[in-house]
Every structure is written in structure tokens, then in C-alpha cells.
mmCIF file of N, CA and C in Angstrom:
data_model
loop_
_atom_site.group_PDB
_atom_site.id
_atom_site.type_symbol
_atom_site.label_atom_id
_atom_site.label_comp_id
_atom_site.label_asym_id
_atom_site.label_seq_id
_atom_site.Cartn_x
_atom_site.Cartn_y
_atom_site.Cartn_z
ATOM 1 N N UNK A 171 69.028 -126.131 166.471
ATOM 2 C CA UNK A 171 68.209 -125.143 167.127
ATOM 3 C C UNK A 171 67.929 -123.939 166.242
ATOM 4 N N UNK A 172 68.742 -123.738 165.209
ATOM 5 C CA UNK A 172 68.534 -122.589 164.334
ATOM 6 C C UNK A 172 67.489 -122.839 163.267
ATOM 7 N N UNK A 173 67.116 -124.101 163.022
ATOM 8 C CA UNK A 173 66.138 -124.424 161.987
ATOM 9 C C UNK A 173 64.774 -123.877 162.376
ATOM 10 N N UNK A 174 64.007 -123.493 161.358
ATOM 11 C CA UNK A 174 62.718 -122.850 161.603
ATOM 12 C C UNK A 174 61.720 -123.257 160.534
ATOM 13 N N UNK A 175 60.495 -123.558 160.940
ATOM 14 C CA UNK A 175 59.403 -123.862 160.023
ATOM 15 C C UNK A 175 58.252 -122.930 160.352
ATOM 16 N N UNK A 176 57.660 -122.317 159.322
ATOM 17 C CA UNK A 176 56.526 -121.436 159.564
ATOM 18 C C UNK A 176 55.650 -121.307 158.339
ATOM 19 N N UNK A 177 54.414 -120.933 158.571
ATOM 20 C CA UNK A 177 53.480 -120.705 157.462
ATOM 21 C C UNK A 177 53.862 -119.397 156.775
ATOM 22 N N UNK A 178 53.964 -119.445 155.455
ATOM 23 C CA UNK A 178 54.351 -118.273 154.681
ATOM 24 C C UNK A 178 53.155 -117.638 153.986
ATOM 25 N N UNK A 179 52.193 -118.460 153.612
ATOM 26 C CA UNK A 179 50.988 -117.989 152.927
ATOM 27 C C UNK A 179 49.874 -118.964 153.202
ATOM 28 N N UNK A 180 48.801 -118.876 152.434
ATOM 29 C CA UNK A 180 47.648 -119.742 152.645
ATOM 30 C C UNK A 180 48.006 -121.214 152.686
ATOM 31 N N UNK A 181 48.665 -121.694 151.648
ATOM 32 C CA UNK A 181 49.066 -123.104 151.573
ATOM 33 C C UNK A 181 50.574 -123.242 151.456
ATOM 34 N N UNK A 182 51.295 -122.202 151.785
ATOM 35 C CA UNK A 182 52.750 -122.223 151.642
ATOM 36 C C UNK A 182 53.419 -122.131 153.009
ATOM 37 N N UNK A 183 54.497 -122.897 153.133
ATOM 38 C CA UNK A 183 55.281 -122.907 154.358
ATOM 39 C C UNK A 183 56.731 -122.633 154.000
ATOM 40 N N UNK A 184 57.450 -122.061 154.919
ATOM 41 C CA UNK A 184 58.875 -121.832 154.743
ATOM 42 C C UNK A 184 59.646 -122.670 155.739
ATOM 43 N N UNK A 185 60.746 -123.218 155.292
ATOM 44 C CA UNK A 185 61.648 -123.971 156.155
ATOM 45 C C UNK A 185 63.017 -123.332 155.998
ATOM 46 N N UNK A 186 63.561 -122.834 157.080
ATOM 47 C CA UNK A 186 64.869 -122.185 157.057
ATOM 48 C C UNK A 186 65.860 -123.107 157.745
ATOM 49 N N UNK A 187 66.890 -123.494 157.012
ATOM 50 C CA UNK A 187 67.930 -124.387 157.520
ATOM 51 C C UNK A 187 69.273 -123.675 157.365
ATOM 52 N N UNK A 188 69.614 -122.767 158.281
ATOM 53 C CA UNK A 188 70.762 -121.888 158.069
ATOM 54 C C UNK A 188 72.126 -122.562 157.992
ATOM 55 N N UNK A 189 72.295 -123.716 158.561
ATOM 56 C CA UNK A 189 73.609 -124.379 158.537
ATOM 57 C C UNK A 189 73.567 -125.675 157.740
ATOM 58 N N UNK A 190 72.796 -125.659 156.642
ATOM 59 C CA UNK A 190 72.603 -126.863 155.837
ATOM 60 C C UNK A 190 73.053 -126.607 154.405
ATOM 61 N N UNK A 191 73.880 -127.504 153.905
ATOM 62 C CA UNK A 191 74.351 -127.417 152.525
ATOM 63 C C UNK A 191 73.258 -127.915 151.573
ATOM 64 N N UNK A 192 73.509 -127.801 150.284
ATOM 65 C CA UNK A 192 72.545 -128.178 149.250
ATOM 66 C C UNK A 192 72.098 -129.634 149.380
ATOM 67 N N UNK A 193 73.023 -130.540 149.599
ATOM 68 C CA UNK A 193 72.680 -131.960 149.697
ATOM 69 C C UNK A 193 71.759 -132.223 150.896
ATOM 70 N N UNK A 194 72.024 -131.593 152.024
ATOM 71 C CA UNK A 194 71.174 -131.753 153.201
ATOM 72 C C UNK A 194 69.797 -131.155 152.995
ATOM 73 N N UNK A 195 69.735 -129.985 152.361
ATOM 74 C CA UNK A 195 68.447 -129.343 152.070
ATOM 75 C C UNK A 195 67.626 -130.213 151.131
ATOM 76 N N UNK A 196 68.285 -130.798 150.144
ATOM 77 C CA UNK A 196 67.606 -131.696 149.208
ATOM 78 C C UNK A 196 67.047 -132.905 149.943
ATOM 79 N N UNK A 197 67.823 -133.471 150.844
ATOM 80 C CA UNK A 197 67.389 -134.629 151.621
ATOM 81 C C UNK A 197 66.171 -134.295 152.481
ATOM 82 N N UNK A 198 66.218 -133.158 153.176
ATOM 83 C CA UNK A 198 65.100 -132.746 154.033
ATOM 84 C C UNK A 198 63.845 -132.524 153.189
ATOM 85 N N UNK A 199 63.989 -131.807 152.074
ATOM 86 C CA UNK A 199 62.840 -131.512 151.216
ATOM 87 C C UNK A 199 62.227 -132.787 150.654
ATOM 88 N N UNK A 200 63.052 -133.687 150.158
ATOM 89 C CA UNK A 200 62.543 -134.937 149.594
ATOM 90 C C UNK A 200 61.898 -135.799 150.672
ATOM 91 N N UNK A 201 62.441 -135.792 151.873
ATOM 92 C CA UNK A 201 61.839 -136.540 152.992
ATOM 93 C C UNK A 201 60.458 -135.991 153.321
ATOM 94 N N UNK A 202 60.317 -134.671 153.313
ATOM 95 C CA UNK A 202 59.024 -134.046 153.571
ATOM 96 C C UNK A 202 58.026 -134.411 152.472
ATOM 97 N N UNK A 203 58.448 -134.323 151.228
ATOM 98 C CA UNK A 203 57.570 -134.630 150.103
ATOM 99 C C UNK A 203 57.083 -136.075 150.169
ATOM 100 N N UNK A 204 58.007 -136.977 150.410
ATOM 101 C CA UNK A 204 57.677 -138.400 150.471
ATOM 102 C C UNK A 204 56.758 -138.719 151.662
ATOM 103 N N UNK A 205 57.010 -138.074 152.810
ATOM 104 C CA UNK A 205 56.187 -138.318 153.999
ATOM 105 C C UNK A 205 54.730 -137.927 153.756
ATOM 106 N N UNK A 206 54.517 -136.797 153.091
ATOM 107 C CA UNK A 206 53.140 -136.369 152.777
ATOM 108 C C UNK A 206 52.505 -137.335 151.787
ATOM 109 N N UNK A 207 53.242 -137.724 150.784
ATOM 110 C CA UNK A 207 52.714 -138.649 149.773
ATOM 111 C C UNK A 207 52.316 -139.986 150.414
ATOM 112 N N UNK A 208 53.138 -140.481 151.330
ATOM 113 C CA UNK A 208 52.874 -141.772 151.962
ATOM 114 C C UNK A 208 51.663 -141.753 152.890
ATOM 115 N N UNK A 209 51.239 -140.576 153.333
ATOM 116 C CA UNK A 209 50.042 -140.489 154.168
ATOM 117 C C UNK A 209 48.777 -140.831 153.387
ATOM 118 N N UNK A 210 48.834 -140.655 152.075
ATOM 119 C CA UNK A 210 47.706 -140.920 151.175
ATOM 120 C C UNK A 210 46.405 -140.285 151.687
ATOM 121 N N UNK A 211 46.495 -138.985 151.940
ATOM 122 C CA UNK A 211 45.328 -138.210 152.362
ATOM 123 C C UNK A 211 44.453 -137.990 151.126
ATOM 124 N N UNK A 212 43.195 -138.425 151.160
ATOM 125 C CA UNK A 212 42.328 -138.255 149.986
ATOM 126 C C UNK A 212 42.185 -136.778 149.590
ATOM 127 N N UNK A 213 42.228 -136.540 148.287
ATOM 128 C CA UNK A 213 42.073 -135.187 147.743
ATOM 129 C C UNK A 213 41.018 -135.266 146.640
ATOM 130 N N UNK A 214 39.785 -135.405 147.067
ATOM 131 C CA UNK A 214 38.690 -135.696 146.141
ATOM 132 C C UNK A 214 38.408 -134.578 145.150
ATOM 133 N N UNK A 215 38.705 -133.342 145.503
ATOM 134 C CA UNK A 215 38.389 -132.234 144.597
ATOM 135 C C UNK A 215 39.511 -131.932 143.604
ATOM 136 N N UNK A 216 40.590 -132.684 143.644
ATOM 137 C CA UNK A 216 41.719 -132.423 142.757
ATOM 138 C C UNK A 216 41.582 -133.154 141.429
ATOM 139 N N UNK A 217 41.740 -132.434 140.314
ATOM 140 C CA UNK A 217 41.737 -133.098 139.010
ATOM 141 C C UNK A 217 43.100 -133.720 138.682
ATOM 142 N N UNK A 218 44.099 -133.498 139.553
ATOM 143 C CA UNK A 218 45.463 -133.928 139.271
ATOM 144 C C UNK A 218 45.831 -135.226 139.985
ATOM 145 N N UNK A 219 45.413 -135.352 141.239
ATOM 146 C CA UNK A 219 45.803 -136.515 142.033
ATOM 147 C C UNK A 219 44.684 -136.894 142.991
ATOM 148 N N UNK A 220 44.578 -138.177 143.259
ATOM 149 C CA UNK A 220 43.575 -138.654 144.218
ATOM 150 C C UNK A 220 43.993 -138.368 145.664
ATOM 151 N N UNK A 221 45.294 -138.067 145.847
ATOM 152 C CA UNK A 221 45.826 -137.840 147.185
ATOM 153 C C UNK A 221 46.560 -136.505 147.257
ATOM 154 N N UNK A 222 46.632 -135.957 148.461
ATOM 155 C CA UNK A 222 47.361 -134.710 148.700
ATOM 156 C C UNK A 222 48.851 -134.956 148.479
ATOM 157 N N UNK A 223 49.479 -134.070 147.723
ATOM 158 C CA UNK A 223 50.930 -134.097 147.528
ATOM 159 C C UNK A 223 51.452 -132.687 147.720
ATOM 160 N N UNK A 224 52.759 -132.562 147.810
ATOM 161 C CA UNK A 224 53.359 -131.235 147.928
ATOM 162 C C UNK A 224 54.484 -131.079 146.913
ATOM 163 N N UNK A 225 54.671 -129.854 146.492
ATOM 164 C CA UNK A 225 55.834 -129.472 145.700
ATOM 165 C C UNK A 225 56.661 -128.553 146.580
ATOM 166 N N UNK A 226 57.972 -128.651 146.446
ATOM 167 C CA UNK A 226 58.869 -127.869 147.296
ATOM 168 C C UNK A 226 59.900 -127.161 146.436
ATOM 169 N N UNK A 227 60.025 -125.859 146.644
ATOM 170 C CA UNK A 227 61.075 -125.073 146.007
ATOM 171 C C UNK A 227 62.152 -124.790 147.035
ATOM 172 N N UNK A 228 63.389 -125.103 146.689
ATOM 173 C CA UNK A 228 64.522 -124.928 147.600
ATOM 174 C C UNK A 228 65.507 -123.952 146.983
ATOM 175 N N UNK A 229 65.949 -122.984 147.765
ATOM 176 C CA UNK A 229 67.017 -122.077 147.339
ATOM 177 C C UNK A 229 68.144 -122.192 148.356
ATOM 178 N N UNK A 230 69.358 -122.401 147.857
ATOM 179 C CA UNK A 230 70.524 -122.596 148.720
ATOM 180 C C UNK A 230 71.590 -121.583 148.325
ATOM 181 N N UNK A 231 72.208 -120.977 149.321
ATOM 182 C CA UNK A 231 73.293 -120.035 149.048
ATOM 183 C C UNK A 231 74.285 -120.038 150.196
ATOM 184 N N UNK A 232 75.468 -119.580 149.919
ATOM 185 C CA UNK A 232 76.464 -119.305 150.952
ATOM 186 C C UNK A 232 76.487 -117.795 151.115
ATOM 187 N N UNK A 233 76.136 -117.252 152.275
ATOM 188 C CA UNK A 233 75.995 -115.796 152.434
ATOM 189 C C UNK A 233 77.183 -114.985 151.935
ATOM 190 N N UNK A 234 78.387 -115.448 152.141
ATOM 191 C CA UNK A 234 79.540 -114.677 151.699
ATOM 192 C C UNK A 234 79.735 -114.739 150.182
ATOM 193 N N UNK A 235 79.128 -115.748 149.521
ATOM 194 C CA UNK A 235 79.305 -115.908 148.083
ATOM 195 C C UNK A 235 78.066 -115.530 147.281
ATOM 196 N N UNK A 236 76.909 -115.728 147.861
ATOM 197 C CA UNK A 236 75.689 -115.627 147.085
ATOM 198 C C UNK A 236 74.848 -114.426 147.433
ATOM 199 N N UNK A 237 73.653 -114.680 147.796
ATOM 200 C CA UNK A 237 72.653 -113.643 147.989
ATOM 201 C C UNK A 237 72.655 -113.173 149.433
ATOM 202 N N UNK A 238 72.712 -111.884 149.617
ATOM 203 C CA UNK A 238 72.728 -111.349 150.976
ATOM 204 C C UNK A 238 71.328 -110.979 151.458
ATOM 205 N N UNK A 239 70.375 -110.848 150.563
ATOM 206 C CA UNK A 239 69.026 -110.451 150.933
ATOM 207 C C UNK A 239 68.144 -111.677 151.154
ATOM 208 N N UNK A 240 67.573 -111.841 152.354
ATOM 209 C CA UNK A 240 66.652 -112.960 152.578
ATOM 210 C C UNK A 240 65.444 -112.918 151.640
ATOM 211 N N UNK A 241 64.981 -111.727 151.298
ATOM 212 C CA UNK A 241 63.830 -111.630 150.399
ATOM 213 C C UNK A 241 64.167 -112.143 149.003
ATOM 214 N N UNK A 242 65.372 -111.871 148.541
ATOM 215 C CA UNK A 242 65.791 -112.367 147.235
ATOM 216 C C UNK A 242 65.923 -113.890 147.255
ATOM 217 N N UNK A 243 66.440 -114.433 148.335
ATOM 218 C CA UNK A 243 66.549 -115.880 148.477
ATOM 219 C C UNK A 243 65.149 -116.505 148.467
ATOM 220 N N UNK A 244 64.206 -115.866 149.140
ATOM 221 C CA UNK A 244 62.824 -116.327 149.158
ATOM 222 C C UNK A 244 62.222 -116.301 147.749
ATOM 223 N N UNK A 245 62.545 -115.288 146.968
ATOM 224 C CA UNK A 245 62.047 -115.214 145.590
ATOM 225 C C UNK A 245 62.563 -116.387 144.755
ATOM 226 N N UNK A 246 63.830 -116.757 144.940
ATOM 227 C CA UNK A 246 64.386 -117.901 144.216
ATOM 228 C C UNK A 246 63.696 -119.194 144.628
ATOM 229 N N UNK A 247 63.414 -119.360 145.916
ATOM 230 C CA UNK A 247 62.705 -120.551 146.390
ATOM 231 C C UNK A 247 61.295 -120.586 145.813
ATOM 232 N N UNK A 248 60.640 -119.438 145.770
ATOM 233 C CA UNK A 248 59.292 -119.346 145.225
ATOM 234 C C UNK A 248 59.277 -119.697 143.733
ATOM 235 N N UNK A 249 60.264 -119.219 142.990
ATOM 236 C CA UNK A 249 60.368 -119.551 141.567
ATOM 237 C C UNK A 249 60.562 -121.058 141.382
ATOM 238 N N UNK A 250 61.389 -121.658 142.233
ATOM 239 C CA UNK A 250 61.618 -123.100 142.155
ATOM 240 C C UNK A 250 60.328 -123.863 142.468
ATOM 241 N N UNK A 251 59.568 -123.384 143.447
ATOM 242 C CA UNK A 251 58.293 -124.004 143.797
ATOM 243 C C UNK A 251 57.351 -124.006 142.594
ATOM 244 N N UNK A 252 57.192 -122.865 141.959
ATOM 245 C CA UNK A 252 56.270 -122.774 140.827
ATOM 246 C C UNK A 252 56.771 -123.564 139.624
ATOM 247 N N UNK A 253 58.080 -123.681 139.481
ATOM 248 C CA UNK A 253 58.625 -124.542 138.426
ATOM 249 C C UNK A 253 58.213 -125.996 138.680
ATOM 250 N N UNK A 254 58.276 -126.418 139.930
ATOM 251 C CA UNK A 254 57.842 -127.769 140.279
ATOM 252 C C UNK A 254 56.376 -127.983 140.004
ATOM 253 N N UNK A 255 55.557 -126.990 140.322
ATOM 254 C CA UNK A 255 54.120 -127.102 140.068
ATOM 255 C C UNK A 255 53.835 -127.173 138.571
ATOM 256 N N UNK A 256 54.547 -126.387 137.785
ATOM 257 C CA UNK A 256 54.327 -126.366 136.337
ATOM 258 C C UNK A 256 54.806 -127.650 135.669
ATOM 259 N N UNK A 257 55.751 -128.328 136.283
ATOM 260 C CA UNK A 257 56.325 -129.537 135.674
ATOM 261 C C UNK A 257 55.748 -130.823 136.243
ATOM 262 N N UNK A 258 54.530 -130.771 136.758
ATOM 263 C CA UNK A 258 53.863 -131.998 137.155
ATOM 264 C C UNK A 258 53.538 -132.137 138.626
ATOM 265 N N UNK A 259 53.987 -131.233 139.453
ATOM 266 C CA UNK A 259 53.699 -131.265 140.890
ATOM 267 C C UNK A 259 54.351 -132.463 141.572
ATOM 268 N N UNK A 260 54.174 -132.516 142.902
ATOM 269 C CA UNK A 260 54.704 -133.606 143.727
ATOM 270 C C UNK A 260 56.199 -133.807 143.475
ATOM 271 N N UNK A 261 56.939 -132.702 143.558
ATOM 272 C CA UNK A 261 58.378 -132.779 143.303
ATOM 273 C C UNK A 261 59.139 -131.706 144.071
ATOM 274 N N UNK A 262 60.452 -131.872 144.094
ATOM 275 C CA UNK A 262 61.368 -130.923 144.730
ATOM 276 C C UNK A 262 62.213 -130.316 143.629
ATOM 277 N N UNK A 263 62.289 -128.980 143.616
ATOM 278 C CA UNK A 263 63.160 -128.275 142.666
ATOM 279 C C UNK A 263 64.134 -127.436 143.491
ATOM 280 N N UNK A 264 65.423 -127.565 143.173
ATOM 281 C CA UNK A 264 66.462 -126.880 143.947
ATOM 282 C C UNK A 264 67.170 -125.856 143.070
ATOM 283 N N UNK A 265 67.379 -124.689 143.644
ATOM 284 C CA UNK A 265 68.152 -123.634 142.978
ATOM 285 C C UNK A 265 69.365 -123.311 143.844
ATOM 286 N N UNK A 266 70.533 -123.450 143.293
ATOM 287 C CA UNK A 266 71.777 -123.045 143.960
ATOM 288 C C UNK A 266 72.065 -121.623 143.494
ATOM 289 N N UNK A 267 72.015 -120.664 144.406
ATOM 290 C CA UNK A 267 72.220 -119.264 144.030
ATOM 291 C C UNK A 267 73.411 -118.654 144.722
#
């Protein structure tokens, strides 16, 4: 019940999984990426792929050990997202912070 999905920007969404460890977050992210890829939605204007794909940046922390600021955690996820885009797209990049 604590999990949350919402639009963060024009084409960006945030998924908050407050009681999920790194392995679970990785599983959820990869499942989302694969589900979109398997839909094979045509992306005719893309020079990169014939179909719509997604890249996902994941940031994981333990509040008592890691980052206390949600905005800082979001920045790490955003950096991971752009790393995925720069390294070929259609991938999941995870940062343990």
C-alpha cells in the first residue's frame, strides 16, 4: 500500500517503493522495462529503435544509513536514468547510495 507511481516530468515517471531492497527494486524495474519492450509499440520517428522502449534509473538507500533527503535520492535516480540513456537506452541502471 505504500508503493506509489506518478508522472514526474513530460516523459518521466517516478516509482517509490519504500519497503523494497535493491534486489526487489531491480526486479520491478526490469519487469517494467521488459513489459514495455514486449508491447512492440511502433516508434516511427525514432532514429534509435523501431519500437518504444524505456530506460530506468533506480536509486536505493537505507534511510538510517544513506541519504535522508528525498530530493537527493531523486537526483541519484535521475543520474542513473541519464547514464542508461547515454549507454544505449532500453536498460535499467541502479545506484546504491
